[in-house]
Amino acid sequence: MAQGVLKGGHFIELALLMRCILFSELFRTEEEDDDDDDSGTHYLNSDERPCTHLQRAERPGNGKVPDTFQTDHLLYYERFKAYQDYMLGDCKTSEVEAFTAEYLEKIVEPCDWQAIWHTDVFDVLVEVVDVDCKELKAKVELVLPMECETRGCDLTEESMKVLLEATLHKVPLLELSVVYDESRDFDQTALALEHLRFFYKHIWRKWDEEDEDDDFDYFVRCVEPRLRLYYDILEDRVPAGLVAEYHSTLALCSEKFQEFSSLRSGLDSDSESEQDNVSMVEGLRLYEQLEALKRKLRIIENPLLRYVLGYKVNSGQQSCRAKGPRPAGGRVVHLVSALATVHQLQSLITDKLMPHYSSEEFEVQFHSDPVLAVNACYEGDVVIVCPGLYSITSSISIVDSIEVEGYGLPDEVVIEKRNKGDTFVESTGANVKLSNLKFIQRDAIEGILCVRQGKLEMENCVMQCETTGVIVRSAAQLGMNMCDLYGSKGAGVEIYPGSVCSLVGNGIHHCKEGILIKDFADELDAMPKITMVNNVIHNNQGYGVILVKPGDAAVEDLAEPNAAGALFFFCLLLPPQFTISRDSCVPGNDAIKQELVATSAKKHRLQKSRMKALGAMQADENLLSQEMFISINGNQFKHNGKGSFGTFLY
């Protein structure tokens, strides 16, 4: 279905500039009929259609063509309701085409309305004389005299008539925008075409119709998570790195699907040539790549899995290079103070500067912004932040081995980050120390602190989180002593494979999870090394400590099929018109064939059960006995919503 839709005419996906403007009357209906409808959707008759009043969308430029309806400001719940209640209902993937056609037949005016036919090279005014909802096309006539806007070409009335004759006067509905009409007679037609365009641009995937989970509700399985992700991205609730990775993965998946489809359609079912055998093996390779990419997309589209598994697709951010020692030699003490009294300066000199930094190698520089102070540092420098509230809008990126300390108690030395963007503090230095500071997140979408590489020692710090808390990446080291961390909507501390994490005397509380440890079956890094001594982990929504790891099916699923099994498995992927027998796919005796069939079927069942069981969570009181824990002593777990220890299976 999708191929026919996406190739027709000059299909150009309109860029929808989404804004949160409330349409308070969308889909307000009269009392619905009580009649049951086995289609799974709830349609209204012509007198009970939703009373949505759309506004005029004024066209930019010189106004050579009429204005259209403004349909690109719909909110999440408005699109959600349209797809769930009116367009798709509880249809299966194989029924999407039929349900969509039925929806359009009930909503779209069949004729006698004007539209702008939009392509990449022109916008032209046409009159719709008929609508074919099954083909998603409309029969149109050119409105004379011609009203047209072109981009990079010259079109005459005659050439446009020739073009329409070549297409039999049929153009894709996806390329039509209804001309604004104050009578309100065509509001619902305009809205229906908007939902159609949005669906094929942002929801539907070309490989959806080949999904074997056709017994499942397509709306619940695909539409809802993709729609939610679209609006999460739109509203800056997804990190920029993850957004970029999602779009690149989606593009790569489309490319691999096209390659796979082309290779599959080119196979000759009657041929036993070596070239066809090579093509089949190549097809299996493409298929496995495609499945891996599709699974990656499903992980990002699922809000929960995006949180617990999304690090792989968002861990490639590049940090600035370390500067190393100062070229001219020497070290600098960077004093950060927006305002200080003479007495405070005297105390600072007496208590801190003279005892520790009075040698000739040290110079003193003054700053009013902690970000500028850190950016000015070379290896071995020290940043001393005087009491005060420092509001910043950019990240603190620590790339060299330096010390950053607050002069006073943490509640007296407060650094507040207010804008949406990257991680609050990111450390990649070989040996970094933070102490006596309080960090407060506002309007954040990234974590409060990330140790990407190197070693970070934190002592006597307070972290008031808004998204995730402290993240320790693979191969990084964190020592967190006597700190207080709270408010994370994710985990207070996230520990990745191959990292080293020492937590001593900390309070981790009022987070979604206390400590989250990630263990992946396909991760090449070693298990993390974790020390937990005298921590108080309390009042977290989920578990005090939770381990994320693959289920048994996922581990078994990593086994590679042998060559004969691979060849047989690819035979099962051939299009329906091919009638290759199992005997022609797999050489050898019947016992081998039966084993291959059973192995392939088991592998496929494991793949399906793995996806259906995504997100299984269970208590695990034996968690601390695992070898990743180097030292466990004196920790207290109190009032955590789901218990002290748990395991998240994916």
XYZ file of C-alpha atoms in Angstrom:
650
model
C 0.000 0.000 0.000
C 2.590 2.528 1.092
C 4.617 2.199 -2.098
C 1.677 3.193 -4.239
C 0.945 6.153 -2.008
C 4.455 7.459 -1.752
C 5.329 7.209 -5.453
C 2.261 8.851 -6.942
C 2.699 12.251 -8.601
C 5.147 14.661 -7.088
C 4.723 13.550 -3.488
C 6.167 16.239 -1.247
C 5.811 15.879 2.463
C 4.661 19.177 3.839
C 6.772 20.478 6.703
C 4.391 20.773 9.633
C 5.460 23.609 11.936
C 3.718 22.426 15.046
C 2.728 24.958 17.719
C 0.697 24.427 20.841
C -2.432 26.454 20.066
C -5.499 25.005 21.710
C -8.456 24.071 19.516
C -10.964 23.760 22.309
C -13.805 22.535 20.113
C -12.044 19.794 18.167
C -14.044 16.621 17.893
C -16.829 17.802 20.131
C -19.708 15.649 19.062
C -23.372 15.233 19.656
C -24.296 12.204 21.691
C -22.902 9.170 19.845
C -25.136 6.455 18.434
C -25.481 3.389 20.579
C -25.343 1.102 17.548
C -22.391 -1.256 17.621
C -19.964 -1.012 14.721
C -17.743 -4.015 14.115
C -15.231 -1.855 12.260
C -13.798 -0.723 15.601
C -14.173 2.984 14.814
C -16.893 5.469 15.744
C -18.039 7.428 12.750
C -20.604 10.184 12.743
C -23.190 10.877 10.111
C -23.089 14.096 8.130
C -25.154 15.988 10.697
C -23.018 14.872 13.646
C -19.515 15.593 12.346
C -17.030 17.213 14.707
C -17.534 20.955 14.973
C -13.999 22.144 14.320
C -13.624 25.701 13.085
C -10.338 26.102 11.264
C -8.674 29.439 10.692
C -7.233 30.901 7.518
C -3.562 30.209 6.766
C -2.278 33.210 4.890
C 0.222 32.251 2.240
C 3.590 34.012 2.146
C 4.745 35.818 -0.954
C 2.781 37.754 -3.531
C -0.477 35.850 -3.111
C -0.776 34.375 -6.598
C -2.854 31.506 -5.239
C -5.645 31.608 -2.622
C -5.149 31.003 1.098
C -5.772 27.577 2.578
C -7.061 26.264 5.910
C -4.654 26.332 8.816
C -4.273 22.707 9.889
C -0.716 22.473 11.177
C -1.338 23.621 14.765
C -3.055 20.523 16.125
C -2.165 19.262 19.577
C -1.212 15.739 20.543
C -4.587 14.806 21.979
C -6.370 16.115 18.874
C -4.399 13.901 16.521
C -4.581 11.026 19.018
C -8.376 11.230 19.078
C -8.621 11.519 15.300
C -6.567 8.378 14.670
C -8.048 6.357 17.512
C -11.722 7.264 17.200
C -12.206 8.188 13.562
C -9.499 6.923 11.236
C -7.882 3.722 12.512
C -9.742 2.485 15.561
C -8.539 -0.985 16.519
C -7.525 -2.038 13.019
C -4.659 -4.402 12.289
C -1.730 -3.373 10.131
C -3.188 -5.174 7.136
C -6.434 -3.210 7.572
C -4.935 0.286 7.643
C -5.608 0.894 3.957
C -9.252 -0.130 4.189
C -9.930 1.797 7.405
C -8.289 4.914 6.003
C -10.383 4.720 2.832
C -13.562 4.270 4.872
C -12.676 7.277 7.025
C -12.068 9.471 3.983
C -15.295 8.345 2.315
C -17.279 9.497 5.351
C -15.487 12.815 5.863
C -14.100 14.166 2.587
C -16.475 16.012 0.275
C -16.696 13.982 -2.955
C -16.522 16.926 -5.370
C -16.972 20.651 -6.022
C -14.219 22.046 -3.828
C -11.042 23.884 -4.674
C -7.568 23.003 -3.534
C -3.946 23.970 -4.003
C -2.010 21.188 -5.709
C 1.364 21.432 -3.999
C 4.563 19.883 -5.409
C 8.238 20.672 -5.081
C 8.163 22.946 -8.136
C 4.718 24.550 -8.177
C 1.492 25.370 -6.349
C -1.532 25.564 -8.617
C -5.237 26.083 -8.018
C -7.419 23.145 -9.082
C -11.064 22.110 -8.801
C -11.763 18.656 -7.356
C -14.404 16.818 -9.377
C -14.099 13.334 -7.879
C -12.299 11.559 -5.022
C -11.035 7.971 -5.063
C -10.511 7.188 -1.403
C -9.134 3.699 -2.003
C -6.374 4.989 -4.285
C -5.936 8.134 -2.177
C -6.274 10.261 -5.292
C -8.531 13.022 -6.542
C -9.600 13.823 -10.081
C -9.060 17.528 -10.673
C -9.518 20.193 -13.321
C -7.367 23.264 -13.742
C -9.096 26.466 -12.604
C -9.009 29.069 -15.392
C -7.493 31.537 -15.659
C -4.595 29.646 -14.097
C -3.441 30.742 -10.634
C 0.003 29.353 -9.982
C 3.234 29.879 -8.026
C 6.407 28.234 -9.329
C 9.809 27.472 -7.829
C 12.702 27.396 -10.231
C 10.675 26.822 -13.377
C 8.213 28.508 -15.741
C 4.809 26.922 -16.257
C 2.220 27.996 -18.776
C -1.438 27.158 -18.817
C -0.835 24.851 -21.753
C 1.988 22.950 -20.075
C -0.123 22.467 -16.959
C -2.958 21.033 -19.028
C -0.498 18.629 -20.649
C 0.741 17.547 -17.229
C -2.788 16.904 -15.991
C -3.621 14.899 -19.102
C -0.503 12.798 -18.549
C -1.712 11.955 -15.040
C -5.282 11.364 -16.230
C -6.208 14.381 -14.116
C -5.552 12.310 -10.977
C -3.327 13.716 -8.230
C -2.510 12.343 -4.754
C -4.717 13.550 -1.940
C -1.523 14.006 0.051
C -0.578 16.873 -2.269
C -3.859 18.783 -1.944
C -4.564 21.592 0.519
C -8.167 22.767 0.686
C -8.733 26.423 -0.221
C -10.103 28.440 2.680
C -13.859 28.909 2.611
C -15.698 30.988 5.208
C -18.830 28.881 4.795
C -17.190 26.153 6.947
C -18.486 23.532 4.524
C -14.999 22.177 3.884
C -13.406 22.385 7.325
C -13.656 18.645 7.887
C -12.303 17.875 4.431
C -9.270 20.035 5.151
C -8.808 18.387 8.540
C -9.107 14.879 7.114
C -6.436 15.602 4.493
C -4.187 16.996 7.231
C -4.551 13.796 9.262
C -3.822 11.773 6.136
C -0.680 13.779 5.322
C 0.594 13.661 8.879
C -0.011 9.916 9.103
C 2.027 9.065 6.012
C 4.778 11.507 6.881
C 5.298 10.837 10.575
C 3.524 7.591 11.526
C 3.410 5.055 8.712
C 6.557 3.117 7.799
C 6.990 1.287 4.517
C 7.814 -1.917 6.370
C 4.763 -1.816 8.639
C 2.610 -3.820 6.245
C 5.130 -6.694 6.434
C 5.034 -6.788 10.225
C 4.159 -10.268 11.402
C 2.379 -9.001 14.524
C -0.754 -8.384 12.476
C -2.982 -9.704 15.240
C -2.177 -6.664 17.358
C -3.856 -3.276 17.387
C -1.855 -1.069 15.019
C -2.839 2.105 16.840
C -1.599 0.879 20.224
C 1.528 -0.806 18.867
C 2.721 1.825 16.374
C 0.608 4.964 16.100
C 0.466 6.015 19.749
C 4.212 5.672 20.549
C 5.280 7.367 17.296
C 2.813 10.187 17.807
C 3.970 10.656 21.391
C 7.607 10.729 20.290
C 6.824 13.335 17.621
C 5.345 15.675 20.207
C 8.039 14.920 22.788
C 10.603 16.009 20.213
C 8.530 19.029 19.264
C 8.250 20.115 22.891
C 11.978 19.612 23.615
C 11.514 16.620 25.893
C 14.018 14.426 24.032
C 17.758 15.143 24.018
C 19.044 16.581 20.745
C 21.544 13.756 20.283
C 18.831 11.142 20.583
C 16.620 13.030 18.131
C 19.422 13.157 15.554
C 20.123 9.462 16.047
C 16.447 8.597 15.640
C 16.157 10.454 12.345
C 19.397 8.980 10.998
C 18.321 5.476 12.054
C 14.943 5.981 10.397
C 16.611 7.089 7.162
C 19.021 4.150 7.254
C 16.170 1.727 7.944
C 14.283 3.067 4.899
C 17.393 2.633 2.778
C 17.967 -0.953 3.950
C 14.312 -1.813 3.424
C 14.509 -0.531 -0.155
C 17.657 -2.582 -0.778
C 16.073 -5.669 0.748
C 12.861 -5.275 -1.255
C 14.743 -4.765 -4.516
C 16.925 -7.800 -3.895
C 13.966 -9.945 -2.933
C 11.903 -8.965 -5.958
C 14.837 -9.764 -8.256
C 15.185 -13.380 -7.164
C 14.194 -16.103 -9.623
C 12.312 -18.889 -7.891
C 13.253 -21.412 -10.590
C 16.936 -20.562 -10.651
C 19.616 -22.607 -8.910
C 22.463 -20.393 -10.028
C 25.320 -19.456 -7.751
C 24.414 -15.793 -8.191
C 20.946 -16.362 -6.754
C 22.450 -18.243 -3.806
C 24.770 -15.317 -3.178
C 21.804 -12.951 -3.428
C 19.874 -14.978 -0.880
C 22.733 -14.865 1.600
C 23.045 -11.125 0.994
C 19.295 -10.849 1.505
C 19.551 -12.508 4.903
C 22.314 -10.110 5.884
C 20.147 -7.156 4.883
C 17.161 -8.642 6.692
C 19.076 -8.978 9.947
C 20.388 -5.415 9.621
C 16.858 -4.224 8.964
C 15.483 -6.030 12.012
C 18.212 -4.545 14.212
C 17.389 -1.036 12.967
C 13.654 -1.575 13.466
C 14.248 -2.726 17.018
C 16.383 0.337 17.659
C 13.536 2.532 16.415
C 11.030 0.732 18.651
C 13.254 1.321 21.655
C 13.440 5.061 20.991
C 9.704 5.258 20.281
C 8.826 3.594 23.583
C 9.030 6.227 26.379
C 10.155 3.760 29.050
C 12.697 1.937 26.892
C 13.933 5.247 25.528
C 14.885 6.096 29.082
C 16.477 2.808 30.184
C 18.076 1.708 26.911
C 18.561 4.896 24.957
C 22.174 5.502 25.952
C 23.655 3.687 22.959
C 22.020 6.025 20.529
C 22.811 9.132 22.511
C 26.312 8.483 23.765
C 28.251 9.861 20.854
C 28.356 13.500 21.817
C 31.775 14.947 21.239
C 33.460 16.860 24.005
C 36.114 19.506 23.585
C 39.716 18.339 23.681
C 41.738 18.753 26.827
C 44.138 21.702 26.717
C 46.781 20.071 28.886
C 49.282 22.139 30.901
C 49.448 25.895 30.348
C 51.967 26.575 27.518
C 53.785 29.231 29.547
C 53.809 27.053 32.629
C 52.356 27.830 36.020
C 48.859 27.330 37.400
C 45.932 29.665 37.976
C 43.386 29.976 40.754
C 40.151 31.225 39.199
C 38.012 33.127 41.690
C 34.310 33.308 40.821
C 32.318 35.986 42.578
C 29.477 38.193 41.425
C 29.853 40.393 44.508
C 32.044 40.088 47.603
C 32.665 42.193 50.670
C 36.149 43.119 51.853
C 35.684 40.849 54.860
C 34.806 37.898 52.614
C 37.877 38.472 50.479
C 40.050 38.720 53.558
C 38.651 35.443 54.885
C 39.180 33.796 51.506
C 42.805 34.870 51.396
C 43.444 33.820 54.970
C 41.568 30.490 54.933
C 42.150 29.272 51.400
C 44.598 31.151 49.202
C 47.548 31.661 51.535
C 47.627 28.146 53.045
C 47.250 26.292 49.730
C 48.115 28.506 46.768
C 50.783 30.955 47.927
C 53.660 29.483 45.926
C 55.026 31.387 42.940
C 53.539 28.981 40.417
C 50.019 30.241 41.169
C 48.333 33.310 39.736
C 44.827 34.567 40.481
C 42.175 35.436 37.891
C 38.703 36.823 38.644
C 35.422 35.801 36.965
C 31.744 36.483 37.507
C 30.561 33.336 35.691
C 31.550 29.757 36.682
C 31.235 28.584 33.064
C 33.774 31.153 31.877
C 36.080 30.231 34.739
C 36.032 26.534 33.849
C 36.493 27.294 30.151
C 39.594 29.325 30.995
C 41.208 26.454 32.883
C 44.248 24.426 31.924
C 45.391 21.209 33.532
C 46.088 21.649 37.244
C 44.076 24.861 37.665
C 41.671 25.460 40.539
C 38.255 27.167 40.441
C 36.988 28.609 43.736
C 33.351 29.716 43.660
C 32.408 32.273 46.302
C 28.983 32.236 47.993
C 26.111 33.362 45.782
C 23.532 32.234 43.251
C 24.924 31.855 39.729
C 22.398 31.409 36.929
C 23.859 29.945 33.751
C 22.412 29.012 30.369
C 25.160 26.792 28.956
C 26.751 23.551 30.096
C 29.798 23.293 32.315
C 32.165 21.107 30.305
C 35.244 19.985 32.246
C 37.864 18.570 29.906
C 41.069 18.966 31.919
C 42.197 17.699 35.305
C 41.052 20.561 37.539
C 39.374 21.207 40.877
C 36.136 23.168 41.264
C 35.138 23.926 44.841
C 32.691 26.147 46.605
C 33.964 28.415 49.359
C 31.309 27.767 51.960
C 28.466 25.322 52.479
C 26.717 23.838 49.395
C 23.509 25.757 50.108
C 25.552 28.976 50.022
C 27.253 28.288 46.686
C 24.479 27.569 44.175
C 24.809 27.139 40.399
C 21.484 27.079 38.571
C 20.985 26.090 34.928
C 17.749 27.267 33.379
C 17.638 26.554 29.660
C 16.904 23.350 27.777
C 19.973 21.851 26.210
C 22.876 19.596 27.027
C 23.870 18.062 30.340
C 24.328 20.536 33.205
C 27.861 19.348 34.020
C 29.866 17.076 31.719
C 33.236 15.710 32.792
C 35.810 14.110 30.507
C 38.977 15.134 32.345
C 41.431 12.493 33.531
C 41.178 13.552 37.183
C 38.488 16.065 38.155
C 37.292 17.102 41.620
C 34.063 18.896 42.611
C 33.224 19.891 46.163
C 30.944 22.081 48.285
C 28.595 23.045 45.433
C 24.853 22.916 44.895
C 23.520 22.335 41.364
C 19.888 23.119 40.511
C 18.238 22.139 37.211
C 15.431 24.143 35.631
C 13.530 23.255 32.421
C 16.002 20.482 31.622
C 15.836 17.554 29.219
C 19.310 16.116 29.888
C 20.874 14.781 33.081
C 22.408 16.927 35.798
C 25.913 15.451 35.562
C 27.570 13.032 33.166
C 31.000 11.444 33.557
C 31.732 10.491 29.968
C 35.325 9.462 30.486
C 38.144 9.929 32.944
C 37.664 10.143 36.703
C 35.463 12.470 38.756
C 35.549 12.823 42.537
C 32.575 14.587 44.136
C 32.374 15.502 47.775
C 29.772 17.361 49.829
C 27.694 18.424 46.813
C 23.929 18.804 46.490
C 22.129 18.007 43.239
C 18.545 19.108 42.751
C 17.627 17.230 39.577
C 14.820 17.634 37.106
C 15.483 14.858 34.579
C 18.053 12.118 35.192
C 20.699 12.462 37.853
C 24.367 11.443 37.689
C 25.367 9.294 34.700
C 28.567 7.218 34.684
C 29.404 6.112 31.141
C 31.361 3.040 30.128
C 35.071 3.242 31.056
C 34.448 6.301 33.266
C 35.024 6.467 37.031
C 32.964 8.238 39.667
C 33.667 8.701 43.347
C 30.660 10.312 45.052
C 31.074 10.995 48.762
C 28.772 12.696 51.271
C 26.493 14.117 48.557
C 22.735 14.659 48.484
C 20.819 13.930 45.269
C 17.067 14.222 44.797
C 14.238 15.049 42.384
C 15.304 12.990 39.375
C 12.480 11.919 37.057
C 14.739 9.060 36.045
C 17.380 7.404 38.197
C 19.438 9.223 40.777
C 22.589 7.478 39.544
C 22.894 5.582 36.239
C 25.814 3.176 36.000
C 26.896 1.772 32.628
C 28.819 -1.388 31.728
C 32.571 -1.105 32.125
C 32.418 1.828 34.532
C 33.742 2.136 38.088
C 31.451 3.754 40.651
C 32.096 4.334 44.353
C 29.190 5.696 46.416
C 29.999 6.472 50.054
C 27.789 8.242 52.577
C 25.305 9.704 50.088
C 21.600 10.416 50.280
C 19.671 9.462 47.116
C 15.984 10.105 47.447
C 12.724 11.238 45.841
C 13.751 10.007 42.377
C 11.973 7.625 40.040
C 14.635 4.997 40.783
C 17.502 5.272 43.241
C 20.399 3.625 41.395
C 20.000 2.116 37.925
C 22.635 -0.313 36.631
C 22.678 -1.156 32.937
C 23.827 -4.543 31.731
C 23.548 -5.431 28.043
C 24.053 -8.853 26.513
C 25.733 -7.410 23.425
C 27.960 -5.000 25.367
C 31.673 -5.616 24.862
C 32.652 -3.787 28.040
C 33.081 -5.637 31.297
C 30.599 -5.543 34.124
C 30.683 -2.315 36.151
C 32.577 -2.278 39.455
C 30.421 -0.787 42.180
C 31.164 0.134 45.775
C 28.279 1.163 48.049
C 29.019 2.081 51.671
C 26.817 3.890 54.215
C 24.365 5.325 51.670
C 20.760 6.135 52.554
C 18.491 5.414 49.572
C 14.925 6.309 50.418
C 11.541 7.533 49.211
C 12.151 6.726 45.563
C 9.147 5.940 43.381
C 10.458 2.609 42.118
C 13.303 0.500 43.461
C 16.268 1.557 45.545
C 18.617 -0.286 43.166
C 17.482 -1.710 39.828
C 19.405 -3.728 37.259
C 18.458 -3.434 33.577
C 19.350 -6.580 31.664
C 18.130 -8.719 28.750
C 15.718 -11.536 29.397
C 16.588 -15.144 28.606
C 14.949 -14.896 25.187
C 17.107 -11.938 24.305
C 20.313 -13.790 25.206
C 19.359 -16.847 23.169
C 18.319 -14.609 20.319
C 21.884 -13.385 19.896
C 23.028 -16.731 18.553
C 23.847 -16.591 14.845
C 22.107 -19.131 12.589
C 24.287 -21.502 10.645
C 24.651 -21.148 6.875
C 22.007 -23.706 5.921
C 19.568 -22.343 8.460
C 20.207 -18.826 7.213
C 19.436 -19.868 3.649
C 16.232 -21.551 4.743
C 15.192 -18.576 6.854
C 15.591 -16.256 3.887
C 13.428 -18.547 1.773
C 10.624 -17.869 4.222
C 10.996 -14.172 3.452
C 10.331 -14.481 -0.263
C 7.246 -12.741 -1.669
C 3.997 -14.719 -1.786
C 4.231 -15.283 -5.561
C 7.263 -17.513 -5.042
C 6.522 -21.167 -4.321
C 9.897 -22.464 -3.223
C 9.589 -25.662 -1.283
C 11.448 -26.253 1.914
C 13.348 -29.112 0.247
C 14.731 -26.761 -2.422
C 15.921 -24.328 0.233
C 17.839 -26.693 2.456
C 20.012 -29.541 1.191
C 20.493 -32.693 3.239
C 18.387 -35.318 4.917
C 14.971 -34.884 6.464
C 16.303 -34.811 10.026
C 18.522 -31.838 9.250
C 15.666 -30.082 7.510
C 13.327 -30.605 10.418
C 15.942 -29.335 12.851
C 16.504 -26.225 10.763
C 12.788 -25.597 10.530
C 12.429 -25.980 14.300
C 15.463 -23.777 15.013
C 14.251 -21.052 12.681
C 10.757 -21.136 14.138
C 12.139 -21.011 17.686
C 14.356 -18.044 16.830
C 11.397 -16.213 15.371
C 9.201 -16.954 18.388
C 11.937 -15.665 20.668
C 12.163 -12.451 18.685
C 8.405 -11.907 18.943
C 8.201 -12.827 22.618
C 11.133 -10.527 23.313
C 9.323 -7.525 21.880
C 6.029 -8.408 23.540
C 7.724 -8.696 26.932
C 9.639 -5.434 26.682
C 9.673 -3.686 30.005
C 9.099 -6.662 32.326
C 10.040 -5.591 35.871
C 10.389 -7.766 38.950
C 11.723 -7.618 42.488
C 15.162 -9.173 43.020
C 16.410 -9.387 46.606
C 19.540 -11.257 45.425
C 20.716 -8.372 43.277
C 23.541 -7.271 45.588
C 25.125 -10.732 45.459
C 26.218 -10.215 41.850
C 29.909 -9.946 41.061
C 29.657 -6.319 39.912
C 29.461 -5.218 43.569
C 32.978 -4.907 44.962
C 31.976 -3.735 48.417
C 28.553 -3.407 50.037
C 28.316 -2.254 53.634
C 26.115 -0.207 55.896
C 23.548 0.982 53.321
C 19.987 1.822 54.337
C 16.952 1.395 52.054
C 13.751 3.012 53.286
C 10.300 3.690 51.839
C 11.126 2.921 48.208
C 7.884 2.387 46.296
C 8.627 -1.047 44.810
C 11.208 -2.264 47.262
C 14.947 -2.168 47.761
C 16.138 -4.187 44.751
C 14.653 -5.031 41.377
C 15.426 -6.191 37.864
C 14.129 -4.729 34.614
C 14.061 -7.321 31.816
C 13.981 -6.273 28.165
